[in-house]
Each structure stands twice: as C-alpha cells, then as structure tokens.
Amino acid sequence: MSYDYGEIVPYLLTWFDYNARILAWRDNPKPYYVWVSEIMLQQTRVEAVKGYFDRFIKALPNIQALAEVEEDKLLKLWEGLGYYNRARNLQKAAQIVVRDYAGELPGDYHMLLSLPGIGEYTAGAIASIAFQKPVPAIDGNVLRVMKRIAGSTDDITRLSVKKELWTDIERIIPKDRPGDFNQSLMELGAMVCVPNGKPDCEHCPVVHICKAFHEDTIALIPNKPAKKPRKKEERTILVLEYQDKYAIRRRKQNGLLAGLWEFPGVEMKLNLKELKRELTSQGILAAEIQPIGDAKHIFSHVEWHMTGYHIKMKELPNNSPYLDSVIWAGRNEILSDYSIPNAYETFRKNILFNEENLNIK
DNA sequence: AAGACGGGGAA
DNA sequence: TTCCCAGTCTT
C-alpha cells in the first residue's frame, strides 16, 4: 500500500537546517568525497567512518590517485573498517571512471548504478547529494523512519516494500533540495528515530504526523524476521618467530577477509601436546612454545574461537604446510605495510608488545 | 529470495 | 548476549 506523507518535506528540511551534524564530506560535498563517504558508510556508523575518511582522502586526494594506488596500500587504509570488497570495488570503479568518464564521476543515477560497489541506495545518495538529482536514497534509516510515520508493520525485508517506498518518496522529494531531504531522513533516523532503544520523539519534527507514535506501535516498527544463528569455527593461530621476524601469509582472493594478511594456523583447536606433535611432524624445530591465550571474534555470519601460540623457531624447514607461501616480516613492517583484520588483533598485539613498548594506532 | 561479507556501539 | 548500522554482490 502506498502512503501519502503529506507536508512532511518542509518540517524535515527546517529540522535538518538546524540539526545536521558537521561532517567533512557534508561540509565539502565534492562528488569524490560524497562517493568515498557513502561507500564507507555502508553498514557502518558515522563515528566509525570519520577517521578513516580523513586519512583516506589525505592519502588518495582524487579519483586518479585512487585508480592508481597499489592494492596493499588501499587495503591498509581500509584495515579495521570491514567489508573489504568495498575498497576493491571502489578502486575498480575509479579505474572505470578514469577510462570511460575522463576521470569525472558521472551524476546520472543509472550510470552510477552501473559502477562496482554502487547499488540503489548509494547511486541515489550520490546523485542527490553531490549532483542535486531528485532521486530517492533508501537505507535502513529511511525505511525505519518512513514506516514508523506511516504506522506500517510491513516486513521491510520484502523487495516490494522498498519499491513502494521508492515511488512514495519520488512523489514528494523536493526538486530544489533533494540531497538535503534524503539526508534529513537519514539524520533523523540516526539521531532521533533510532533503531535500538527508545526514540527521542519529544525532539522529532514530524511527531505530529507520526502514526506509530500516536498508535504506540514504535517498538513494532520496523518489522523484520529474526536472523539465523551464526556458525562457530575453531582455529589455532600460530605466531611463528624466526630471527626477529614473523610469518604472515595472504588470504585467498575470495571469501571472508579476502586478500588480507593473517598469521598461519589450522582450522581446529590444538592443545599444547597436539601442537607439539603437529610441529614435529612438519619438521618445525621449536626452541620455545608459549600459549598466548584465547580469543573470540564475531563476524556477522560466523564466529571464530581461536587459541594462539607464540613459537620461536631454531631453523627453517625446507617445506611445511604452515610455512608454504608465508613471508617473514618484522614488527614495524607488519604495523605499517600489511593489512591484518581485527580478528587477529589479540595475537598481533602479542607481537607488537613483545619487546619494548611501541605506540600503535 | 537467501546467504556472504566486518566491526563496533548500545541496550 | 542481541541488534543493527548512510548495503552490495553472488548464488
């Protein structure tokens, strides 16, 4: 069912004028800045993005620089932000923009949509915010805010629900300030009509037309089915040290944490005795084996339960599965050159603080 | 239509 | 713990 949102636009714009947060990409909405920020903001909170955005723009100030940067440097700039394919797709798109659009990001919704990493939401956001095109930009905030105003308990994971909201917004989006209107809905969702906990309805500019408020159904909206439980995976992480260097290897180019660096290990939990037997059978002569604790890392769809060992080696064996394709890197190199995901942070810290104290991050 | 894909903040 | 975030891509 489509819904008539009436005179919602001026209330939102006025509220936005007085309450919009000051953000670097909002302060200077160059297409490149809006683009980079929107990619970083996918499934990621504003607070988490701020620092990454500033550092990224400083390192790669324009599309040309992004198109040409080495992948390891790109991933290092993205380290800890998650969803690493966003970084790779961003660069792929930059290369297309350089090749096909003379280095200028196009402002047309469908051209944007054709670029890697830019879906319906992001295409709408860039087109409206950076190019003043009257196109909707529907993210989780917009869905939540609009469905609460309409008092609708529709399952928002259904495609038809988002499509219908798209046409409802197309009808009311102001031609003179489409980007501000889209942002006002998202800002309201982030600051007032929040997803977890009680929304701050006393300070909502559209509370007088909000059906969920008047019908007391805010807790029921947005309506979405429960998620499935995560899988659990056991792992043993080996911090192998040889002559003040540490073994790291590159993960494969697809799947989880694709292309990032990690410590070698096995996909099962080994106790000290099992580990010793394993190392012996692999011809690894260990001078010293030190358990360095357990760690758990929760991804959206899987949990890693890890146990770590610090292993000082006497010599390098000729061939061993654990050392196949590893490189040996010093502490400072690991810190500055190799993107290691946060899942390994417990064990990376063990290296970084192994000797004298070092100032990290 | 469902699953893969990170990490962290808040309740 | 659970939820979910300025979502997109693959299967």
Short mmCIF file of C-alpha atoms in Angstrom, two decimals, chain A residues 11 27 31 39 44 58 62 90 112 122 141 143 160 173 175 181 193 198 220 267 281-283 296 310 327 333:
data_model
loop_
_atom_site.label_atom_id
_atom_site.label_comp_id
_atom_site.label_asym_id
_atom_site.label_seq_id
_atom_site.Cartn_x
_atom_site.Cartn_y
_atom_site.Cartn_z
CA TYR A 11 9.35 20.06 8.52
CA ASP A 27 31.00 20.35 4.55
CA PRO A 31 31.39 14.08 -5.85
CA ILE A 39 30.90 3.56 0.39
CA THR A 44 28.91 1.39 9.12
CA LYS A 58 44.67 12.68 2.61
CA ASN A 62 41.33 12.37 -6.07
CA LEU A 90 35.84 1.43 -5.08
CA LEU A 112 26.36 5.46 -11.05
CA THR A 122 24.42 4.66 -2.96
CA ASN A 141 17.21 4.73 8.50
CA LEU A 143 12.94 2.62 5.87
CA SER A 160 8.07 -4.84 -2.83
CA ILE A 173 11.17 14.74 -2.99
CA LYS A 175 13.49 19.40 -6.73
CA PHE A 181 15.85 15.93 2.02
CA CYS A 193 14.20 7.92 15.40
CA LYS A 198 13.65 4.49 22.78
CA LEU A 220 6.89 -2.99 16.42
CA GLU A 267 41.03 -24.75 11.31
CA SER A 281 55.64 -33.99 12.14
CA GLN A 282 56.05 -30.90 9.98
CA GLY A 283 59.76 -30.74 10.68
CA LYS A 296 36.83 -14.88 20.03
CA HIS A 310 53.91 -17.99 20.05
CA ILE A 327 56.58 -14.19 4.12
CA GLU A 333 56.62 -3.75 8.68
#
